[in-house]
Short mmCIF file of C-alpha atoms in Angstrom, two decimals:
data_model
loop_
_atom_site.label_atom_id
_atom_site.label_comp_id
_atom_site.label_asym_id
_atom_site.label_seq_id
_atom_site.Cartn_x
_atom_site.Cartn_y
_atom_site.Cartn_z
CA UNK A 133 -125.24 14.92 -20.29
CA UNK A 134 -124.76 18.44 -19.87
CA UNK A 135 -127.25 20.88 -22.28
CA UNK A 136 -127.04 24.52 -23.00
CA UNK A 137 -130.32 26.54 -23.51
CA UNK A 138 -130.93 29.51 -25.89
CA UNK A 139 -134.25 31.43 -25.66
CA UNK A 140 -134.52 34.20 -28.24
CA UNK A 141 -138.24 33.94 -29.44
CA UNK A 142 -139.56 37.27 -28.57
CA UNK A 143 -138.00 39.37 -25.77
CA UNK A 144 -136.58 38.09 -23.08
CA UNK A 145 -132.98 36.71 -23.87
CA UNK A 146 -132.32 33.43 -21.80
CA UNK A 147 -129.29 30.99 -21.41
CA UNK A 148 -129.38 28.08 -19.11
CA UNK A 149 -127.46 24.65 -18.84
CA UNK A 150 -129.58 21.41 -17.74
CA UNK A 151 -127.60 18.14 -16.29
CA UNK A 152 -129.03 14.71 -16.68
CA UNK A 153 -127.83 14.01 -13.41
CA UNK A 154 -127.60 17.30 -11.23
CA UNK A 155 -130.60 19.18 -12.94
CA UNK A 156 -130.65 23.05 -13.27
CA UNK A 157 -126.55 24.44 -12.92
CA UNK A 158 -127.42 27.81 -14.22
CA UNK A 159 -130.00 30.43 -15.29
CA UNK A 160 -129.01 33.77 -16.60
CA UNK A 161 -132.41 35.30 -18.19
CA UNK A 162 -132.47 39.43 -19.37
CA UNK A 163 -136.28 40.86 -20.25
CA UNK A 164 -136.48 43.47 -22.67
CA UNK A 165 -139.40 44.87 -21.19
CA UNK A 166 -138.20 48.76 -20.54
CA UNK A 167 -137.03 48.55 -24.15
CA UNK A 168 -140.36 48.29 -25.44
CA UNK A 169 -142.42 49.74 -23.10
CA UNK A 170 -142.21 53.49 -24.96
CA UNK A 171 -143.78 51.57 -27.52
CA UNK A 172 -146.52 49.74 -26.09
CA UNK A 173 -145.83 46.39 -27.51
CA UNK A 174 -142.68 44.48 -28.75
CA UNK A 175 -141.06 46.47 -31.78
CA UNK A 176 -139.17 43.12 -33.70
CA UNK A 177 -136.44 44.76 -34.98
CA UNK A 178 -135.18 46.40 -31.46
CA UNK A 179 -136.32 43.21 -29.86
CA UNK A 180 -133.62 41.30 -32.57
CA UNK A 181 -130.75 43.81 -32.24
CA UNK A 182 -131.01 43.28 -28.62
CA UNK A 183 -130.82 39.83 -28.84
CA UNK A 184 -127.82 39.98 -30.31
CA UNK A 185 -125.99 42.67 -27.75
CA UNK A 186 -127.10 40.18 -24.54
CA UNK A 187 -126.66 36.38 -25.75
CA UNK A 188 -123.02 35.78 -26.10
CA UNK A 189 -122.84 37.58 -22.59
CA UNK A 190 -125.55 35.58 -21.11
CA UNK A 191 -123.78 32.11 -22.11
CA UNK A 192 -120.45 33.48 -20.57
CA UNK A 193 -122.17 34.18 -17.60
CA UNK A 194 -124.12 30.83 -17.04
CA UNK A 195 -121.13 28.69 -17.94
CA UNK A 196 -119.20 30.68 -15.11
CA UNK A 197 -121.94 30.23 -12.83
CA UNK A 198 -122.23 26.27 -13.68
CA UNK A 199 -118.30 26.56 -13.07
CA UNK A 200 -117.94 24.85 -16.40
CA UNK A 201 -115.96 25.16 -19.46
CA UNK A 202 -116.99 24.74 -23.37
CA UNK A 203 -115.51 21.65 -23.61
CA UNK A 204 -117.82 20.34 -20.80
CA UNK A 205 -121.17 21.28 -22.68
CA UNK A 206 -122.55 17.83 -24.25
CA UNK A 207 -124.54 19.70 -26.08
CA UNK A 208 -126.78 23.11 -27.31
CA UNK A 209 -129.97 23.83 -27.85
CA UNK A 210 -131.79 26.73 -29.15
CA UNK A 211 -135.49 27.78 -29.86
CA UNK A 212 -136.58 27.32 -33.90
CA UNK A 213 -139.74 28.40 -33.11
CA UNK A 214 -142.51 29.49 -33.41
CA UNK A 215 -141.83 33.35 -32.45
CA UNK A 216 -140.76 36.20 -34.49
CA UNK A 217 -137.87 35.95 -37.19
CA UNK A 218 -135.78 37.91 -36.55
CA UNK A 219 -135.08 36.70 -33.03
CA UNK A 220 -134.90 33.43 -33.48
CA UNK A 221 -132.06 33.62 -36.36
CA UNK A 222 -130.04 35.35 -33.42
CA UNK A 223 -130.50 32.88 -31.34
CA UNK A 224 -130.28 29.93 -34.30
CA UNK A 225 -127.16 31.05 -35.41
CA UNK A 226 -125.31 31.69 -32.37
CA UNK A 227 -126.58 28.15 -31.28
CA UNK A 228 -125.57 26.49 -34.56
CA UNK A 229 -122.50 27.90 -34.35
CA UNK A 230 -121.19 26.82 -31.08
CA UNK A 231 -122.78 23.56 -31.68
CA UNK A 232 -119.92 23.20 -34.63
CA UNK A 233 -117.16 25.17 -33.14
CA UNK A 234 -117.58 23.17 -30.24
CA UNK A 235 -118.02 19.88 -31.95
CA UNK A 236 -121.07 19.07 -30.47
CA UNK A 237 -124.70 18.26 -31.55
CA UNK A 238 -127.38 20.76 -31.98
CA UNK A 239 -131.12 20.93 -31.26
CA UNK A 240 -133.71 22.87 -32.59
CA UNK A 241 -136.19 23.43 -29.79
CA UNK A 242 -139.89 23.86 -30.56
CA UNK A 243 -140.47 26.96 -28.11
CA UNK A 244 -144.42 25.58 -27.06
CA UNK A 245 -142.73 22.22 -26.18
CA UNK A 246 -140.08 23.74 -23.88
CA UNK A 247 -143.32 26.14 -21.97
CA UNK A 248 -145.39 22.38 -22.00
CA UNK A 249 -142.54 20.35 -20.27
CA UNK A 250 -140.89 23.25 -18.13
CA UNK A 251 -143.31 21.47 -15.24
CA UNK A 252 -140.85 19.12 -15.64
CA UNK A 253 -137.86 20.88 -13.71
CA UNK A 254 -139.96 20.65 -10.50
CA UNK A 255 -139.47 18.22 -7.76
CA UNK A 256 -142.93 16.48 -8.23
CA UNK A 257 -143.55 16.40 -12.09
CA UNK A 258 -146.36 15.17 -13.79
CA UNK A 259 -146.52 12.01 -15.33
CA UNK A 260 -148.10 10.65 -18.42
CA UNK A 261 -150.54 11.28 -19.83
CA UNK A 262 -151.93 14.35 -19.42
CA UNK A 263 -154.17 17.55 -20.51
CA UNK A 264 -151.84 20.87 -20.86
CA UNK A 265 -153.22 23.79 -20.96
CA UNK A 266 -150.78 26.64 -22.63
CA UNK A 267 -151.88 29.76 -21.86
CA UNK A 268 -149.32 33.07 -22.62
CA UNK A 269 -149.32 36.23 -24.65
CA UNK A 270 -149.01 34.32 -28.07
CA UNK A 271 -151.18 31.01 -27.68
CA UNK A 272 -154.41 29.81 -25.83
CA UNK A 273 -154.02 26.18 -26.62
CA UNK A 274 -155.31 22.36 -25.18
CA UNK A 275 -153.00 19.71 -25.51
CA UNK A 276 -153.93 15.81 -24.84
CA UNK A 277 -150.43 14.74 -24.23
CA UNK A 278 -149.69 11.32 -24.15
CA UNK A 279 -145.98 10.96 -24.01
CA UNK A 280 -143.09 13.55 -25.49
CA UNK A 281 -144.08 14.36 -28.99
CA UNK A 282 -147.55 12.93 -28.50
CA UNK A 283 -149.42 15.54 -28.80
CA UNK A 284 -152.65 16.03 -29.86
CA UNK A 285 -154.20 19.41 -30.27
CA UNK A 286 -158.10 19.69 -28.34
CA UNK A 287 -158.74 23.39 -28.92
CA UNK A 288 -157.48 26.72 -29.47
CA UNK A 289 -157.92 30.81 -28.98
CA UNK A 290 -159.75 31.43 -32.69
CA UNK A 291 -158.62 35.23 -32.01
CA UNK A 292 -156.68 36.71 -29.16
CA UNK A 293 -154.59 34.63 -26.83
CA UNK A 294 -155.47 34.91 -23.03
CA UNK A 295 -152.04 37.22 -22.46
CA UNK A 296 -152.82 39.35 -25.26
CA UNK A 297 -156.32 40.08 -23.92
CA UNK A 298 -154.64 40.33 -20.60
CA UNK A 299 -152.72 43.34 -21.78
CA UNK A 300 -154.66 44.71 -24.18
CA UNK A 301 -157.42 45.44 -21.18
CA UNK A 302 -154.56 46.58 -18.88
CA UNK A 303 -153.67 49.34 -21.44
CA UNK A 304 -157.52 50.59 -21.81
CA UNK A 305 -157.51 50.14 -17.62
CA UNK A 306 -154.18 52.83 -18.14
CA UNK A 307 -151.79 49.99 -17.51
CA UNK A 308 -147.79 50.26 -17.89
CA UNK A 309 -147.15 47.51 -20.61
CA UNK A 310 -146.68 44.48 -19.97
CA UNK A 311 -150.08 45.23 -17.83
CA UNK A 312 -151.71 41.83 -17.22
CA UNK A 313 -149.31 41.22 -13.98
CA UNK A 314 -150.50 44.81 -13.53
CA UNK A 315 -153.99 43.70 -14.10
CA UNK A 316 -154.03 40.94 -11.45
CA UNK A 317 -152.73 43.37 -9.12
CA UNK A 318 -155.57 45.61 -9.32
CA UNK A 319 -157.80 42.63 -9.45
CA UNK A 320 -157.00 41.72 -5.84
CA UNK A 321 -158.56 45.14 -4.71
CA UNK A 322 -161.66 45.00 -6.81
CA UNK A 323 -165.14 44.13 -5.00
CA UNK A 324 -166.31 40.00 -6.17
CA UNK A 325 -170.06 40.28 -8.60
CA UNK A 326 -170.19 44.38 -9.05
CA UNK A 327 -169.71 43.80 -12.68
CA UNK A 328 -170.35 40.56 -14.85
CA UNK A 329 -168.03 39.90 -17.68
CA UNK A 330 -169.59 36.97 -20.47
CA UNK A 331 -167.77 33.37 -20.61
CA UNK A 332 -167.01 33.37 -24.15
CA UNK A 333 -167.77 30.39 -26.19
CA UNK A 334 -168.79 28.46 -22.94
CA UNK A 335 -172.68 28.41 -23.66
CA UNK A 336 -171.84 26.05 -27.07
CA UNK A 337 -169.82 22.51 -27.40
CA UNK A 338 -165.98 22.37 -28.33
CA UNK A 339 -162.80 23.48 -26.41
CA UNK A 340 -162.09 26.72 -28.59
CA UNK A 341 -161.52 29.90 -27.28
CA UNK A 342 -162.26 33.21 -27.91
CA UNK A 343 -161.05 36.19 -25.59
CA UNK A 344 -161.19 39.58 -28.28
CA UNK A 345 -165.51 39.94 -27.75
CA UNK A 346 -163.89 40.28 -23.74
CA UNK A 347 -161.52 42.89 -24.42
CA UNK A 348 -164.22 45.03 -26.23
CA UNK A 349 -166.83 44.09 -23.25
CA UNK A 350 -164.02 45.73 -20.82
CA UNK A 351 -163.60 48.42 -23.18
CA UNK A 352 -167.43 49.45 -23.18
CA UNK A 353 -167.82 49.07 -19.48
CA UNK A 354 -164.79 50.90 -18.71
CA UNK A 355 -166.11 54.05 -21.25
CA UNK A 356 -169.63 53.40 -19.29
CA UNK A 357 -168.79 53.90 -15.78
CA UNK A 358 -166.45 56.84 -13.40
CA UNK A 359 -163.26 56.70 -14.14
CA UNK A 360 -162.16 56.13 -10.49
CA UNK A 361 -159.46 53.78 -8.86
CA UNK A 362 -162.15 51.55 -7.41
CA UNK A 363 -164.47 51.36 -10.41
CA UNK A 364 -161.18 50.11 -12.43
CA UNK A 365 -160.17 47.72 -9.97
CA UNK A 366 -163.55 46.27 -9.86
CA UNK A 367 -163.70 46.24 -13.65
CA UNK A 368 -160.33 44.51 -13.93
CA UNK A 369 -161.60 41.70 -10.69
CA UNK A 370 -164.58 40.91 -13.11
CA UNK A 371 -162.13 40.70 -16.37
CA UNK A 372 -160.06 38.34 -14.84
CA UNK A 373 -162.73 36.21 -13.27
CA UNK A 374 -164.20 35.95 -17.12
CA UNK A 375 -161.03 34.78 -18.49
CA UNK A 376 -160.19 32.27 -15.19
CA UNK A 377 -163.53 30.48 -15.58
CA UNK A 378 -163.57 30.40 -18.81
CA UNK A 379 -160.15 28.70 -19.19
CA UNK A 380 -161.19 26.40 -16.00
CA UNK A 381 -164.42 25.35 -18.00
CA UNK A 382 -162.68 24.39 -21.06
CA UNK A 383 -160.08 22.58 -19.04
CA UNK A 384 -163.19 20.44 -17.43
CA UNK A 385 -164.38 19.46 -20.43
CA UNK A 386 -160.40 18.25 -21.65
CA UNK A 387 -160.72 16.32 -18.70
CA UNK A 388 -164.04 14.73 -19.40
CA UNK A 389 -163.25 14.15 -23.12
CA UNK A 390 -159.55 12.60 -22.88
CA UNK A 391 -160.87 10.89 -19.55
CA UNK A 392 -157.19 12.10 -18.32
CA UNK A 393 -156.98 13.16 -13.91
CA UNK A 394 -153.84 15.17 -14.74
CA UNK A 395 -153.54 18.62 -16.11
CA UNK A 396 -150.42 21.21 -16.38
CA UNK A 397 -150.43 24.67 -17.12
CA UNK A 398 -147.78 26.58 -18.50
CA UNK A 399 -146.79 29.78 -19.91
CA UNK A 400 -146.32 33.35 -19.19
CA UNK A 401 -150.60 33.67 -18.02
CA UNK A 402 -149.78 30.24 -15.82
CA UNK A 403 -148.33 32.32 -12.67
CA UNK A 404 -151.67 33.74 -12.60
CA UNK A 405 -152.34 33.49 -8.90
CA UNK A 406 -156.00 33.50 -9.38
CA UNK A 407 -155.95 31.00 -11.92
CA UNK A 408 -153.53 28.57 -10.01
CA UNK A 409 -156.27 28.34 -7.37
CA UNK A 410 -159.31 28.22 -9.12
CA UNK A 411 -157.45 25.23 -11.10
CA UNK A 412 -155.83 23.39 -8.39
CA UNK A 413 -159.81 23.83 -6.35
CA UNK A 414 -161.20 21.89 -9.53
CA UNK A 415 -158.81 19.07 -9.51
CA UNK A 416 -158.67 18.36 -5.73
CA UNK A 417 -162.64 18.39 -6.08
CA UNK A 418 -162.39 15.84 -9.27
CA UNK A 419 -159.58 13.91 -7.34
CA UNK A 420 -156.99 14.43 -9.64
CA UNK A 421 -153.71 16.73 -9.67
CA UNK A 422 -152.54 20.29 -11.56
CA UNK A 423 -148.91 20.77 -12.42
CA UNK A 424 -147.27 24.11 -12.99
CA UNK A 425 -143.88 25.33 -13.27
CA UNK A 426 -142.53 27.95 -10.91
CA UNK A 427 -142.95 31.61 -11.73
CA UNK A 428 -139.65 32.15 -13.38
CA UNK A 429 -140.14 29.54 -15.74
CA UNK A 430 -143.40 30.85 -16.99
CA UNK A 431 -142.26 33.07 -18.82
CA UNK A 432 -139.61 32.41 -21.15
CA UNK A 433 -136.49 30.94 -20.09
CA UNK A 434 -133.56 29.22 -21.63
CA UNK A 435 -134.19 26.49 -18.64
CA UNK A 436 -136.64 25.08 -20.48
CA UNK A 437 -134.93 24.59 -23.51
CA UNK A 438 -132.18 23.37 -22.28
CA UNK A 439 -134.38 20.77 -20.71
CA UNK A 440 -136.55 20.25 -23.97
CA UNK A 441 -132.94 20.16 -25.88
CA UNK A 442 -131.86 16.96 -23.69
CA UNK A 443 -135.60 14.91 -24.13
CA UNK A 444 -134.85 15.60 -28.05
CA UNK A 445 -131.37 14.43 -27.83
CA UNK A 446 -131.88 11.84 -26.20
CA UNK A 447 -134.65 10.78 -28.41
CA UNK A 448 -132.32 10.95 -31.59
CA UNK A 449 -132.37 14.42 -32.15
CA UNK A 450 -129.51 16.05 -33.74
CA UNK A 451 -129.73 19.50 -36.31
CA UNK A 452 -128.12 19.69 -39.46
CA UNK A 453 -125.85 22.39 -40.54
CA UNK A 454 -128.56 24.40 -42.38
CA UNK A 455 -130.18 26.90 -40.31
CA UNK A 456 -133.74 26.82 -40.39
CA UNK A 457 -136.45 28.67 -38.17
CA UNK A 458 -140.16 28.35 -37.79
CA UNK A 459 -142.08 31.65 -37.18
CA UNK A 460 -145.04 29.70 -37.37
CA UNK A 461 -144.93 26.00 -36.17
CA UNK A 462 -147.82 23.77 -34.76
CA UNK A 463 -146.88 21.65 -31.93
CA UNK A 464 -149.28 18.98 -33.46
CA UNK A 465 -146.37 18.84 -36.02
CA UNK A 466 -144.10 17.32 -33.75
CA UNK A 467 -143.21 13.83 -33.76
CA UNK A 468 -141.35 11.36 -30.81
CA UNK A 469 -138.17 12.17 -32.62
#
């Protein structure tokens, strides 16, 4: 079973085609990130109009590097959400559409669920059950997962999302956007325990998060001290230490509560070197195992839908004509089929 990928939920444009058998044939991926960074943030309606210019050129290309035809495609998948509107129709309707010209099922793709099993294109993937941690621009989430479309969610970001806060304290550190890449960076150079960032909502019970009371923190310590090249490294070392144990602590007490010895990370904050480490320190310490994907599939990819998009079809999967997309959709909502 051969599956196509579209990716189209915010802005990077991805196409990739999974095998049953052979795995991964091809990845094309383009990021809009010089597109928006005049703006400072992703403007939808550029990010949609772009969407459109790259993703019939993206599927040429991956079905020429596959060495494959249209009539050799089993099958396409395409994100549905969540993500923003606009994009996803692009990528909805150019799915749907091949789907039916090429007489082939579809599959709507829940984006969260493609980011949660993208560990799953690795040599050594996890098995179930497990505690997933999604971490990424849009979402801070915990996950008990107990097999595909078993999941149940533990806690969530009840403001920012760990990316967001990533970038928002990049830009007040003077940060290109996307900063948080930028952000770890810097942290590398700053000196360990010169400043002390709080561990939001890890004094009090529950698996919530909160990382906006952070961002301000950064914000008033940054306005507080010289504006030199060490003072901000050292000020982005301590920001990223906050949000690392913080997300480590609340990962812990996943552990403890599902009683699970497995736990993946994935999304965009995932390639975090820092937080890889602290995370994979914890688990070899607790004797148990972390699983993340490699740093290309992070971020979003069409690889990991086109993965998701075979797991749903071969669980009985299969899109009606109607196009429908989810700007909002809770991966609790999702069922085994």
């Amino acid at each position: 079973m051969r599956v196509l990928g579209i990716e189209t939920s915010c802005d990077e444009t991805g196409v990739a085609i999974y095998d049953e058998a052979s795995g991964l044939l091809a990845n094309q991926l383009y990021s809009q990130v010089k597109l928006h960074a005049d703006y400072g943030g992703v403007v939808p309606e550029l990010a949609s109009r772009d969407h459109v210019r790259k993703t019939v050129p993206l599927i040429n290309a991956a079905l020429k590097e596959a060495r494959l035809q249209p009539h050799e495609i089993d099958a396409v998948a395409y994100t549905a959400g969540p993500g923003l509107v606009g994009a996803l129709l692009v990528g909805a309707t150019i799915g749907r559409s091949l789907a039916f010209a090429w007489n082939v099922p579809a599959v709507a793709v829940h984006h969260m669920e493609g980011h949660l099993l993208a560990p799953m294109l690795e040599a050594n993937p996890p098995e179930f059950p497990f505690v997933a941690l999604l971490v990424s621009g849009g979402h801070t989430q915990l996950i008990s997962v107990t097999a595909i479309g078993e999941y149940q969610l533990l806690g969530e970001s009840v403001d920012d999302a760990a990316g967001e806060a990533f970038d928002k304290t990049a830009k007040l550190l003077g940060l290109d956007y996307p900063g948080g890449a930028q952000l770890s960076l810097m942290a590398q150079r700053g000196t360990p325990g010169r400043f002390r960032f709080p561990r939001p909502m890890t004094d009090r019970p529950g698996l919530d998060f909160s990382f906006s009371g952070l961002k301000t923190f950064a914000a008033n310590t940054i306005r507080e001290n010289p504006v030199d090249t060490q003072t901000h490294a050292d000020i982005a070392r301590a920001f990223e230490d906050a949000v690392v144990d913080t997300l480590a602590i609340k990962c812990k007490r996943a552990l403890e509560q599902t009683g699970f010895n497995r736990l993946v990370i994935a999304g965009g904050v995932s390639a975090n070197r820092t937080l890889r480490a602290h995370l994979d320190t914890m688990m070899k310490a607790r004797g148990g195992a972390v699983f993340y994907a490699r740093p290309e599939f992070c971020t979003d990819n069409g690889a990991m839908i086109a993965y998701a998009g075979m797991v749903r079809l071969k669980a009985g999967a299969n899109t009606p004509l109607a196009l429908t997309v989810r700007p909002r959709w809770p991966l609790a909502e999702l069922s085994a089929k």
